[in-house]
PDB file of C-alpha atoms in Angstrom:
ATOM      1  CA  MET A   1      81.450 103.502  67.519  1.00  0.00           C
ATOM      2  CA  THR A   2      81.252 105.926  64.637  1.00  0.00           C
ATOM      3  CA  VAL A   3      84.142 107.713  62.980  1.00  0.00           C
ATOM      4  CA  ARG A   4      82.871 110.973  64.474  1.00  0.00           C
ATOM      5  CA  THR A   5      82.971 109.524  67.976  1.00  0.00           C
ATOM      6  CA  ILE A   6      86.526 108.279  67.525  1.00  0.00           C
ATOM      7  CA  ARG A   7      87.558 111.681  66.178  1.00  0.00           C
ATOM      8  CA  ASN A   8      86.000 113.418  69.186  1.00  0.00           C
ATOM      9  CA  PHE A   9      87.855 111.106  71.553  1.00  0.00           C
ATOM     10  CA  ALA A  10      91.153 111.636  69.764  1.00  0.00           C
ATOM     11  CA  VAL A  11      91.232 115.392  70.319  1.00  0.00           C
ATOM     12  CA  GLY A  12      90.635 115.209  74.062  1.00  0.00           C
ATOM     13  CA  ARG A  13      93.206 116.231  76.660  1.00  0.00           C
ATOM     14  CA  GLU A  14      92.946 112.994  78.641  1.00  0.00           C
ATOM     15  CA  THR A  15      93.310 110.935  75.464  1.00  0.00           C
ATOM     16  CA  TRP A  16      96.621 112.558  74.641  1.00  0.00           C
ATOM     17  CA  ALA A  17      97.804 112.227  78.244  1.00  0.00           C
ATOM     18  CA  GLY A  18      96.958 108.530  78.080  1.00  0.00           C
ATOM     19  CA  LEU A  19      98.811 108.138  74.790  1.00  0.00           C
ATOM     20  CA  LEU A  20     101.852 109.813  76.353  1.00  0.00           C
ATOM     21  CA  MET A  21     101.755 107.314  79.224  1.00  0.00           C
ATOM     22  CA  LEU A  22     101.520 104.439  76.760  1.00  0.00           C
ATOM     23  CA  GLY A  23     104.509 105.788  74.831  1.00  0.00           C
ATOM     24  CA  ILE A  24     106.527 106.052  78.037  1.00  0.00           C
ATOM     25  CA  SER A  25     105.627 102.501  79.030  1.00  0.00           C
ATOM     26  CA  LEU A  26     106.718 101.189  75.630  1.00  0.00           C
ATOM     27  CA  ALA A  27     110.050 103.010  75.812  1.00  0.00           C
ATOM     28  CA  VAL A  28     110.751 101.885  79.393  1.00  0.00           C
ATOM     29  CA  GLY A  29     109.739  98.302  78.661  1.00  0.00           C
ATOM     30  CA  LEU A  30     112.060  98.005  75.686  1.00  0.00           C
ATOM     31  CA  ALA A  31     114.991  99.882  77.232  1.00  0.00           C
ATOM     32  CA  PHE A  32     114.960  98.201  80.662  1.00  0.00           C
ATOM     33  CA  SER A  33     113.279  94.862  79.972  1.00  0.00           C
ATOM     34  CA  SER A  34     115.924  92.821  81.780  1.00  0.00           C
ATOM     35  CA  HIS A  35     116.357  95.136  84.769  1.00  0.00           C
ATOM     36  CA  VAL A  36     115.214  94.215  88.273  1.00  0.00           C
ATOM     37  CA  LEU A  37     114.653  96.932  90.880  1.00  0.00           C
ATOM     38  CA  THR A  38     116.108  96.158  94.311  1.00  0.00           C
ATOM     39  CA  GLU A  39     115.976  99.608  95.881  1.00  0.00           C
ATOM     40  CA  PHE A  40     113.883 102.756  95.727  1.00  0.00           C
ATOM     41  CA  GLY A  41     116.350 105.573  96.208  1.00  0.00           C
ATOM     42  CA  PRO A  42     118.069 104.871  99.539  1.00  0.00           C
ATOM     43  CA  ILE A  43     115.391 102.368 100.584  1.00  0.00           C
ATOM     44  CA  ALA A  44     115.821  98.657  99.902  1.00  0.00           C
ATOM     45  CA  LEU A  45     112.706  97.085  98.417  1.00  0.00           C
ATOM     46  CA  ALA A  46     110.931  94.333 100.288  1.00  0.00           C
ATOM     47  CA  VAL A  47     110.657  92.308  97.072  1.00  0.00           C
ATOM     48  CA  PRO A  48     112.912  92.489  93.977  1.00  0.00           C
ATOM     49  CA  LEU A  49     110.730  93.956  91.232  1.00  0.00           C
ATOM     50  CA  PRO A  50     111.266  93.322  87.501  1.00  0.00           C
ATOM     51  CA  VAL A  51     110.768  96.462  85.451  1.00  0.00           C
ATOM     52  CA  LEU A  52     108.431  94.452  83.242  1.00  0.00           C
ATOM     53  CA  LEU A  53     105.958  94.408  86.148  1.00  0.00           C
ATOM     54  CA  VAL A  54     106.214  98.185  86.584  1.00  0.00           C
ATOM     55  CA  VAL A  55     105.592  98.905  82.894  1.00  0.00           C
ATOM     56  CA  PRO A  56     102.040  97.469  83.043  1.00  0.00           C
ATOM     57  CA  ALA A  57     101.237  99.931  85.842  1.00  0.00           C
ATOM     58  CA  ILE A  58     102.239 102.849  83.609  1.00  0.00           C
ATOM     59  CA  ALA A  59     100.382 101.407  80.621  1.00  0.00           C
ATOM     60  CA  GLY A  60      97.274 100.594  82.657  1.00  0.00           C
ATOM     61  CA  ILE A  61      97.108 104.074  84.153  1.00  0.00           C
ATOM     62  CA  GLY A  62      97.503 105.504  80.655  1.00  0.00           C
ATOM     63  CA  ALA A  63      94.625 103.370  79.398  1.00  0.00           C
ATOM     64  CA  GLY A  64      92.427 104.546  82.256  1.00  0.00           C
ATOM     65  CA  MET A  65      93.286 108.207  81.661  1.00  0.00           C
ATOM     66  CA  ALA A  66      92.471 107.963  77.967  1.00  0.00           C
ATOM     67  CA  SER A  67      89.176 106.192  78.654  1.00  0.00           C
ATOM     68  CA  VAL A  68      87.496 108.986  80.604  1.00  0.00           C
ATOM     69  CA  GLU A  69      87.556 111.667  77.895  1.00  0.00           C
ATOM     70  CA  ASP A  70      84.124 110.673  76.628  1.00  0.00           C
ATOM     71  CA  LEU A  71      82.516 111.672  79.922  1.00  0.00           C
ATOM     72  CA  ARG A  72      82.784 115.286  78.760  1.00  0.00           C
ATOM     73  CA  MET A  73      81.263 114.989  75.304  1.00  0.00           C
ATOM     74  CA  PRO A  74      78.019 113.872  73.704  1.00  0.00           C
ATOM     75  CA  LEU A  75      78.022 110.267  72.524  1.00  0.00           C
ATOM     76  CA  PRO A  76      75.904 108.292  70.077  1.00  0.00           C
ATOM     77  CA  ASP A  77      73.219 105.968  71.400  1.00  0.00           C
ATOM     78  CA  PRO A  78      73.773 103.816  73.307  1.00  0.00           C
ATOM     79  CA  PRO A  79      76.512 105.812  75.104  1.00  0.00           C
ATOM     80  CA  LEU A  80      77.208 102.914  77.474  1.00  0.00           C
ATOM     81  CA  LEU A  81      78.563 100.806  74.613  1.00  0.00           C
ATOM     82  CA  ALA A  82      80.659 103.680  73.290  1.00  0.00           C
ATOM     83  CA  ARG A  83      82.294 104.276  76.679  1.00  0.00           C
ATOM     84  CA  ALA A  84      82.835 100.581  77.359  1.00  0.00           C
ATOM     85  CA  GLY A  85      84.244 100.004  73.887  1.00  0.00           C
ATOM     86  CA  TRP A  86      86.662 102.911  74.239  1.00  0.00           C
ATOM     87  CA  ALA A  87      87.900 101.670  77.632  1.00  0.00           C
ATOM     88  CA  LEU A  88      88.280  98.074  76.452  1.00  0.00           C
ATOM     89  CA  ALA A  89      90.097  99.158  73.300  1.00  0.00           C
ATOM     90  CA  PHE A  90      92.616 101.235  75.208  1.00  0.00           C
ATOM     91  CA  THR A  91      93.124  98.464  77.756  1.00  0.00           C
ATOM     92  CA  ALA A  92      93.881  96.020  74.925  1.00  0.00           C
ATOM     93  CA  VAL A  93      96.363  98.465  73.369  1.00  0.00           C
ATOM     94  CA  ALA A  94      98.015  98.976  76.757  1.00  0.00           C
ATOM     95  CA  ALA A  95      98.359  95.216  77.243  1.00  0.00           C
ATOM     96  CA  ALA A  96      99.951  94.809  73.813  1.00  0.00           C
ATOM     97  CA  ILE A  97     102.427  97.607  74.551  1.00  0.00           C
ATOM     98  CA  ALA A  98     103.319  96.181  77.973  1.00  0.00           C
ATOM     99  CA  LEU A  99     103.914  92.753  76.424  1.00  0.00           C
ATOM    100  CA  ALA A 100     106.445  94.139  73.956  1.00  0.00           C
ATOM    101  CA  GLY A 101     109.269  93.961  76.504  1.00  0.00           C
ATOM    102  CA  LEU A 102     108.839  90.203  76.826  1.00  0.00           C
ATOM    103  CA  ALA A 103     110.379  89.859  73.388  1.00  0.00           C
ATOM    104  CA  LEU A 104     113.681  90.875  74.992  1.00  0.00           C
ATOM    105  CA  SER A 105     113.387  89.318  78.452  1.00  0.00           C
ATOM    106  CA  ASP A 106     111.583  86.592  80.373  1.00  0.00           C
ATOM    107  CA  ALA A 107     111.608  88.412  83.719  1.00  0.00           C
ATOM    108  CA  ALA A 108     107.827  88.057  83.927  1.00  0.00           C
ATOM    109  CA  THR A 109     105.118  85.915  82.430  1.00  0.00           C
ATOM    110  CA  PRO A 110     102.677  87.272  79.828  1.00  0.00           C
ATOM    111  CA  ALA A 111      99.774  86.487  82.140  1.00  0.00           C
ATOM    112  CA  ALA A 112     101.307  88.579  84.948  1.00  0.00           C
ATOM    113  CA  VAL A 113     101.882  91.506  82.590  1.00  0.00           C
ATOM    114  CA  VAL A 114      98.306  91.464  81.301  1.00  0.00           C
ATOM    115  CA  ARG A 115      96.985  91.045  84.859  1.00  0.00           C
ATOM    116  CA  ASN A 116      98.797  94.168  85.994  1.00  0.00           C
ATOM    117  CA  VAL A 117      97.629  96.213  83.004  1.00  0.00           C
ATOM    118  CA  VAL A 118      93.999  95.295  83.658  1.00  0.00           C
ATOM    119  CA  LEU A 119      94.378  95.896  87.404  1.00  0.00           C
ATOM    120  CA  HIS A 120      95.844  99.390  87.046  1.00  0.00           C
ATOM    121  CA  ALA A 121      93.452 100.347  84.275  1.00  0.00           C
ATOM    122  CA  GLY A 122      90.577  99.328  86.538  1.00  0.00           C
ATOM    123  CA  LEU A 123      91.968 101.331  89.464  1.00  0.00           C
ATOM    124  CA  ALA A 124      92.204 104.420  87.255  1.00  0.00           C
ATOM    125  CA  LEU A 125      88.689 103.918  85.871  1.00  0.00           C
ATOM    126  CA  LEU A 126      87.316 103.758  89.415  1.00  0.00           C
ATOM    127  CA  LEU A 127      88.044 107.489  89.670  1.00  0.00           C
ATOM    128  CA  ALA A 128      86.482 108.291  86.294  1.00  0.00           C
ATOM    129  CA  ARG A 129      83.910 110.601  87.903  1.00  0.00           C
ATOM    130  CA  THR A 130      86.545 112.656  89.711  1.00  0.00           C
ATOM    131  CA  ASP A 131      89.127 115.132  88.537  1.00  0.00           C
ATOM    132  CA  GLY A 132      91.128 113.492  85.739  1.00  0.00           C
ATOM    133  CA  ARG A 133      94.355 114.675  87.342  1.00  0.00           C
ATOM    134  CA  VAL A 134      94.121 112.084  90.143  1.00  0.00           C
ATOM    135  CA  LEU A 135      93.462 108.960  88.055  1.00  0.00           C
ATOM    136  CA  TRP A 136      97.059 107.860  88.527  1.00  0.00           C
ATOM    137  CA  LEU A 137      96.902 107.990  92.317  1.00  0.00           C
ATOM    138  CA  PRO A 138      95.497 104.520  93.236  1.00  0.00           C
ATOM    139  CA  GLY A 139      97.879 102.618  90.960  1.00  0.00           C
ATOM    140  CA  VAL A 140     100.933 104.563  92.080  1.00  0.00           C
ATOM    141  CA  LEU A 141     100.075 104.205  95.769  1.00  0.00           C
ATOM    142  CA  LEU A 142      99.447 100.474  95.403  1.00  0.00           C
ATOM    143  CA  THR A 143     102.742  99.962  93.581  1.00  0.00           C
ATOM    144  CA  LEU A 144     104.756 101.976  96.110  1.00  0.00           C
ATOM    145  CA  MET A 145     103.156 100.251  99.109  1.00  0.00           C
ATOM    146  CA  ALA A 146     103.748  96.842  97.550  1.00  0.00           C
ATOM    147  CA  MET A 147     107.371  97.669  96.750  1.00  0.00           C
ATOM    148  CA  LEU A 148     108.082  98.815 100.311  1.00  0.00           C
ATOM    149  CA  PHE A 149     105.887  96.513 102.396  1.00  0.00           C
ATOM    150  CA  GLY A 150     104.860  93.651 100.127  1.00  0.00           C
ATOM    151  CA  GLN A 151     107.162  90.965 101.454  1.00  0.00           C
ATOM    152  CA  GLY A 152     105.324  87.694 101.992  1.00  0.00           C
ATOM    153  CA  SER A 153     105.399  85.229 104.841  1.00  0.00           C
ATOM    154  CA  ALA A 154     104.892  81.503 105.413  1.00  0.00           C
ATOM    155  CA  GLY A 155     106.990  80.609 102.411  1.00  0.00           C
ATOM    156  CA  ARG A 156     105.451  83.207 100.094  1.00  0.00           C
ATOM    157  CA  GLU A 157     107.814  85.692  98.465  1.00  0.00           C
ATOM    158  CA  VAL A 158     105.063  88.274  97.915  1.00  0.00           C
ATOM    159  CA  ALA A 159     102.198  89.142 100.265  1.00  0.00           C
ATOM    160  CA  THR A 160      98.752  88.263  98.989  1.00  0.00           C
ATOM    161  CA  TRP A 161      97.591  91.892  98.813  1.00  0.00           C
ATOM    162  CA  ALA A 162     100.733  92.833  96.838  1.00  0.00           C
ATOM    163  CA  PHE A 163     100.166  90.292  94.060  1.00  0.00           C
ATOM    164  CA  ALA A 164     100.930  92.947  91.423  1.00  0.00           C
ATOM    165  CA  LEU A 165     104.610  92.224  92.191  1.00  0.00           C
ATOM    166  CA  ASP A 166     104.223  88.478  91.711  1.00  0.00           C
ATOM    167  CA  PRO A 167     105.742  87.319  88.392  1.00  0.00           C
ATOM    168  CA  THR A 168     103.338  84.368  88.424  1.00  0.00           C
ATOM    169  CA  VAL A 169      99.542  84.368  88.367  1.00  0.00           C
ATOM    170  CA  GLU A 170      97.094  82.615  90.679  1.00  0.00           C
ATOM    171  CA  PRO A 171      93.314  82.280  90.278  1.00  0.00           C
ATOM    172  CA  SER A 172      92.756  84.639  93.202  1.00  0.00           C
ATOM    173  CA  HIS A 173      94.775  87.327  91.400  1.00  0.00           C
ATOM    174  CA  LEU A 174      92.554  87.038  88.360  1.00  0.00           C
ATOM    175  CA  GLY A 175      89.403  87.178  90.459  1.00  0.00           C
ATOM    176  CA  ILE A 176      90.401  90.361  92.278  1.00  0.00           C
ATOM    177  CA  THR A 177      91.664  91.966  89.078  1.00  0.00           C
ATOM    178  CA  GLY A 178      88.446  91.121  87.264  1.00  0.00           C
ATOM    179  CA  VAL A 179      86.285  92.618  90.001  1.00  0.00           C
ATOM    180  CA  VAL A 180      88.340  95.830  90.078  1.00  0.00           C
ATOM    181  CA  TYR A 181      88.155  96.221  86.313  1.00  0.00           C
ATOM    182  CA  LEU A 182      84.409  95.553  86.164  1.00  0.00           C
ATOM    183  CA  LEU A 183      83.842  98.149  88.878  1.00  0.00           C
ATOM    184  CA  GLY A 184      85.986 100.561  86.885  1.00  0.00           C
ATOM    185  CA  LEU A 185      83.943  99.904  83.739  1.00  0.00           C
ATOM    186  CA  ALA A 186      80.780 100.505  85.740  1.00  0.00           C
ATOM    187  CA  ALA A 187      82.162 103.838  86.949  1.00  0.00           C
ATOM    188  CA  VAL A 188      82.991 105.008  83.432  1.00  0.00           C
ATOM    189  CA  THR A 189      79.807 103.767  81.779  1.00  0.00           C
ATOM    190  CA  TRP A 190      77.166 104.440  84.411  1.00  0.00           C
ATOM    191  CA  PRO A 191      74.756 107.220  83.321  1.00  0.00           C
ATOM    192  CA  ARG A 192      75.673 110.522  84.864  1.00  0.00           C
ATOM    193  CA  ARG A 193      73.093 112.708  86.554  1.00  0.00           C
ATOM    194  CA  ASP A 194      74.230 116.210  87.288  1.00  0.00           C
ATOM    195  CA  ARG A 195      70.933 117.027  88.996  1.00  0.00           C
ATOM    196  CA  LEU A 196      68.603 115.032  91.147  1.00  0.00           C
ATOM    197  CA  PRO A 197      65.087 114.746  89.776  1.00  0.00           C
ATOM    198  CA  GLY A 198      62.589 117.130  91.330  1.00  0.00           C
ATOM    199  CA  ARG A 199      60.224 119.979  90.673  1.00  0.00           C
ATOM    200  CA  PRO A 200      61.813 123.412  90.215  1.00  0.00           C
ATOM    201  CA  VAL A 201      60.890 125.896  92.898  1.00  0.00           C
ATOM    202  CA  SER A 202      59.791 129.318  91.639  1.00  0.00           C
ATOM    203  CA  PRO A 203      60.986 132.292  93.662  1.00  0.00           C
ATOM    204  CA  ARG A 204      58.268 134.106  95.557  1.00  0.00           C
ATOM    205  CA  THR A 205      57.282 137.610  94.510  1.00  0.00           C
ATOM    206  CA  PRO A 206      57.440 140.046  97.416  1.00  0.00           C
ATOM    207  CA  PRO A 207      54.085 141.609  98.393  1.00  0.00           C
ATOM    208  CA  GLY A 208      53.339 144.772  96.414  1.00  0.00           C
ATOM    209  CA  ALA A 209      55.994 144.049  93.788  1.00  0.00           C
ATOM    210  CA  ARG A 210      55.105 143.782  90.136  1.00  0.00           C
ATOM    211  CA  PRO A 211      55.495 140.319  88.605  1.00  0.00           C
TER     212      PRO A 211
END
């Protein structure tokens, strides 16, 4: 990417919203690194949730929000690489920020933190072609549903679908996360067509009227 492209990205509304989310995730991760959530208001959580597994959700959503700004501006050729590079760069920054809390606590593993960042960034990127104000919705809904109904069975503490709450990482988690993120990258990089190809139709001139 050129310096001009980076400068164009940096002045965008979504970029600054994403940076704000990343700043919040850093502050929360450092201030509450050793905390474990056991209730959501008056509701007891199905699974105790370390704050260090919530921080990656905030950081990942922030990375996804910042990555869609380029959809509204001209990009250098090839634009696919510029969009993908911007999304990957912000995802890497989000992962580094989410990992900062591990310097103060071992409530989660680094692999689980990175997994959650990539997962939530991918979920946000999936909505890259929609209104930027709803990019946070999939990640927040997944987190809330997992917190309230993610209790496992058959000896598992966390249900398989709620693996974002699992402080450990399994190969299946990585596979699902990878697919979600690749689909998100496809959504943000796929060429956009505002109009379907076709021949323009000229309006008919009424009989007797001057052209």
